[in-house]
């Protein structure tokens, strides 16, 4: 899927694939105001760290247009831009790209819109580069394949544009003939794995099996997985990784089994200004996302949307520019296939 299909700037408005409707409906949102954008981001109609960054970039362009239409003064424009940056707290890409594009406001509307478009183009290019680097790493670490790879949440074009991050690595393995199949977990409570990753893998013709979230560590312990590859919402300066809730348990299982746990993310997800995982804000979402429809009325829930995987459990972080080994030291490389 090409970037314009996921997210695009059209006649001063944002066209975004509504990710809450997938896979059953392919619906495009036509977003013309900051309110509509913030609502779409909060509802996860637009989601995934790099796509949040790209949407934030376009959001600044949208806010500038709305400011001239509605006669907003400077402080009002700043406040509206801040609302976009704050729409979700964990993925650093959102705040980063909003801040970067807002820096072009003194140069005028055309400069802002060009800067926002450049964010989309760069995200797509970066995704392809990091995908090939990550695939090369896994082939070195596990042997040339065919590999059985476990992934979590959704990290394809829907989340990143271009090829995606973790799903891009999987696509690069597939194109190199080095992929056996993919294990996809559901990713409760909003089912990004079941709804979005299975949809994207199906479109790419990549063999996959869906499992429930709790099954992941068991499959890994049974030698049914050669490597785990996930994306990230923020990588702290010390290498700790914030990603969708459920990532940490996969990292523990991969560590125990001695298989690679690879984090694939663009450089824009690495946040040198956040020292470690403890300093990353973790989004707490509505309880109803967990309780409805199964729990008895009145059941309270604790809906942390992300978790922190400590750097020592991460075998490597791959970006479009580099591959950083985090010093896990694989105990039994390739063990799962032996
Ligand atoms: O809540 P979401 O769907 O925005 O969470 C997405 C994830 O956690 C992804 O794994 C992450 O953004 C990496 S996508 C490259």
mmCIF file of C-alpha atoms in Angstrom, residues 108-239:
data_model
loop_
_atom_site.group_PDB
_atom_site.id
_atom_site.type_symbol
_atom_site.label_atom_id
_atom_site.label_comp_id
_atom_site.label_asym_id
_atom_site.label_seq_id
_atom_site.Cartn_x
_atom_site.Cartn_y
_atom_site.Cartn_z
ATOM 1 C CA UNK A 108 4.461 30.794 5.599
ATOM 2 C CA UNK A 109 1.846 28.267 4.629
ATOM 3 C CA UNK A 110 3.610 26.841 1.568
ATOM 4 C CA UNK A 111 6.756 26.111 3.598
ATOM 5 C CA UNK A 112 4.707 24.384 6.299
ATOM 6 C CA UNK A 113 2.889 22.221 3.770
ATOM 7 C CA UNK A 114 6.134 21.293 1.996
ATOM 8 C CA UNK A 115 7.746 20.343 5.318
ATOM 9 C CA UNK A 116 4.743 18.198 6.235
ATOM 10 C CA UNK A 117 4.793 16.397 2.878
ATOM 11 C CA UNK A 118 8.515 15.763 3.320
ATOM 12 C CA UNK A 119 7.797 13.968 6.613
ATOM 13 C CA UNK A 120 5.530 11.515 4.762
ATOM 14 C CA UNK A 121 8.026 10.921 1.985
ATOM 15 C CA UNK A 122 10.892 10.429 4.404
ATOM 16 C CA UNK A 123 8.898 8.002 6.555
ATOM 17 C CA UNK A 124 8.171 5.811 3.530
ATOM 18 C CA UNK A 125 11.813 5.817 2.394
ATOM 19 C CA UNK A 126 13.155 5.118 5.884
ATOM 20 C CA UNK A 127 10.820 2.153 6.255
ATOM 21 C CA UNK A 128 12.289 0.384 3.241
ATOM 22 C CA UNK A 129 15.881 0.971 4.326
ATOM 23 C CA UNK A 130 15.341 -0.255 7.876
ATOM 24 C CA UNK A 131 13.388 -3.262 6.615
ATOM 25 C CA UNK A 132 16.289 -4.521 4.510
ATOM 26 C CA UNK A 133 18.783 -3.891 7.307
ATOM 27 C CA UNK A 134 16.626 -5.757 9.814
ATOM 28 C CA UNK A 135 16.140 -8.704 7.467
ATOM 29 C CA UNK A 136 19.893 -8.909 6.904
ATOM 30 C CA UNK A 137 20.450 -8.947 10.651
ATOM 31 C CA UNK A 138 17.964 -11.774 11.225
ATOM 32 C CA UNK A 139 19.480 -13.850 8.439
ATOM 33 C CA UNK A 140 22.909 -13.396 10.025
ATOM 34 C CA UNK A 141 21.611 -14.175 13.512
ATOM 35 C CA UNK A 142 19.363 -17.134 12.645
ATOM 36 C CA UNK A 143 20.758 -18.516 9.413
ATOM 37 C CA UNK A 144 19.437 -17.833 5.947
ATOM 38 C CA UNK A 145 16.010 -19.311 6.684
ATOM 39 C CA UNK A 146 13.253 -19.998 6.056
ATOM 40 C CA UNK A 147 12.456 -18.275 9.338
ATOM 41 C CA UNK A 148 9.387 -18.429 11.542
ATOM 42 C CA UNK A 149 8.887 -14.929 12.898
ATOM 43 C CA UNK A 150 6.587 -13.733 15.652
ATOM 44 C CA UNK A 151 5.286 -10.161 15.552
ATOM 45 C CA UNK A 152 3.036 -8.066 17.760
ATOM 46 C CA UNK A 153 0.528 -5.281 17.143
ATOM 47 C CA UNK A 154 0.607 -3.666 13.697
ATOM 48 C CA UNK A 155 3.750 -2.243 12.175
ATOM 49 C CA UNK A 156 3.073 -2.278 8.445
ATOM 50 C CA UNK A 157 2.287 0.529 6.020
ATOM 51 C CA UNK A 158 -0.775 1.328 8.104
ATOM 52 C CA UNK A 159 1.484 2.251 11.016
ATOM 53 C CA UNK A 160 4.543 3.568 9.203
ATOM 54 C CA UNK A 161 3.802 4.229 5.486
ATOM 55 C CA UNK A 162 6.062 2.531 2.938
ATOM 56 C CA UNK A 163 6.908 -1.015 4.021
ATOM 57 C CA UNK A 164 6.423 -0.555 7.733
ATOM 58 C CA UNK A 165 8.945 -1.363 10.451
ATOM 59 C CA UNK A 166 8.721 -4.881 11.928
ATOM 60 C CA UNK A 167 6.331 -5.853 9.150
ATOM 61 C CA UNK A 168 8.774 -4.330 6.670
ATOM 62 C CA UNK A 169 11.512 -6.605 8.002
ATOM 63 C CA UNK A 170 9.137 -9.537 7.511
ATOM 64 C CA UNK A 171 8.358 -8.355 3.971
ATOM 65 C CA UNK A 172 12.072 -8.083 3.168
ATOM 66 C CA UNK A 173 12.641 -11.627 4.468
ATOM 67 C CA UNK A 174 9.716 -12.804 2.343
ATOM 68 C CA UNK A 175 11.043 -11.114 -0.786
ATOM 69 C CA UNK A 176 14.464 -12.677 -0.173
ATOM 70 C CA UNK A 177 12.878 -16.142 0.079
ATOM 71 C CA UNK A 178 14.011 -16.327 3.703
ATOM 72 C CA UNK A 179 10.622 -16.407 5.436
ATOM 73 C CA UNK A 180 8.686 -19.505 6.379
ATOM 74 C CA UNK A 181 5.687 -17.933 8.078
ATOM 75 C CA UNK A 182 4.569 -15.323 10.564
ATOM 76 C CA UNK A 183 2.947 -15.768 13.957
ATOM 77 C CA UNK A 184 0.668 -12.793 14.636
ATOM 78 C CA UNK A 185 -0.876 -12.228 18.041
ATOM 79 C CA UNK A 186 -4.280 -10.620 18.378
ATOM 80 C CA UNK A 187 -3.013 -7.615 20.356
ATOM 81 C CA UNK A 188 -5.854 -7.061 22.775
ATOM 82 C CA UNK A 189 -7.771 -4.987 23.462
ATOM 83 C CA UNK A 190 -8.057 -3.223 20.094
ATOM 84 C CA UNK A 191 -6.851 -6.171 18.011
ATOM 85 C CA UNK A 192 -4.351 -4.396 15.788
ATOM 86 C CA UNK A 193 -2.665 -7.770 15.144
ATOM 87 C CA UNK A 194 -5.838 -9.658 14.247
ATOM 88 C CA UNK A 195 -7.484 -6.846 12.282
ATOM 89 C CA UNK A 196 -4.620 -4.960 10.690
ATOM 90 C CA UNK A 197 -1.521 -7.164 10.560
ATOM 91 C CA UNK A 198 -3.432 -10.183 9.245
ATOM 92 C CA UNK A 199 -5.032 -7.907 6.645
ATOM 93 C CA UNK A 200 -1.691 -6.487 5.517
ATOM 94 C CA UNK A 201 0.025 -9.888 5.457
ATOM 95 C CA UNK A 202 -2.872 -11.259 3.421
ATOM 96 C CA UNK A 203 -2.487 -8.458 0.898
ATOM 97 C CA UNK A 204 1.229 -9.241 0.631
ATOM 98 C CA UNK A 205 0.586 -12.969 0.191
ATOM 99 C CA UNK A 206 2.639 -13.819 3.285
ATOM 100 C CA UNK A 207 1.754 -17.007 5.146
ATOM 101 C CA UNK A 208 0.630 -16.328 8.723
ATOM 102 C CA UNK A 209 -1.208 -17.769 11.708
ATOM 103 C CA UNK A 210 -3.145 -15.793 14.299
ATOM 104 C CA UNK A 211 -2.755 -16.664 17.980
ATOM 105 C CA UNK A 212 -4.209 -15.211 21.159
ATOM 106 C CA UNK A 213 -1.862 -12.942 23.066
ATOM 107 C CA UNK A 214 -1.217 -15.354 25.928
ATOM 108 C CA UNK A 215 -0.016 -18.063 23.528
ATOM 109 C CA UNK A 216 3.069 -16.187 22.315
ATOM 110 C CA UNK A 217 5.509 -17.101 25.094
ATOM 111 C CA UNK A 218 4.347 -20.747 24.943
ATOM 112 C CA UNK A 219 5.002 -21.005 21.204
ATOM 113 C CA UNK A 220 8.418 -19.481 21.702
ATOM 114 C CA UNK A 221 9.193 -21.941 24.516
ATOM 115 C CA UNK A 222 8.218 -24.822 22.224
ATOM 116 C CA UNK A 223 10.800 -23.897 19.590
ATOM 117 C CA UNK A 224 8.130 -22.829 17.104
ATOM 118 C CA UNK A 225 9.567 -19.337 16.601
ATOM 119 C CA UNK A 226 13.020 -18.410 15.267
ATOM 120 C CA UNK A 227 12.893 -14.683 16.051
ATOM 121 C CA UNK A 228 10.584 -12.012 17.430
ATOM 122 C CA UNK A 229 10.424 -8.673 15.622
ATOM 123 C CA UNK A 230 8.385 -5.733 16.881
ATOM 124 C CA UNK A 231 8.154 -1.992 16.316
ATOM 125 C CA UNK A 232 8.489 0.752 18.907
ATOM 126 C CA UNK A 233 6.662 3.851 20.020
ATOM 127 C CA UNK A 234 9.716 5.276 21.700
ATOM 128 C CA UNK A 235 13.259 4.062 22.305
ATOM 129 C CA UNK A 236 14.911 5.821 25.251
ATOM 130 C CA UNK A 237 18.550 6.897 25.283
ATOM 131 C CA UNK A 238 19.557 3.785 27.243
ATOM 132 C CA UNK A 239 17.839 1.474 24.736
#
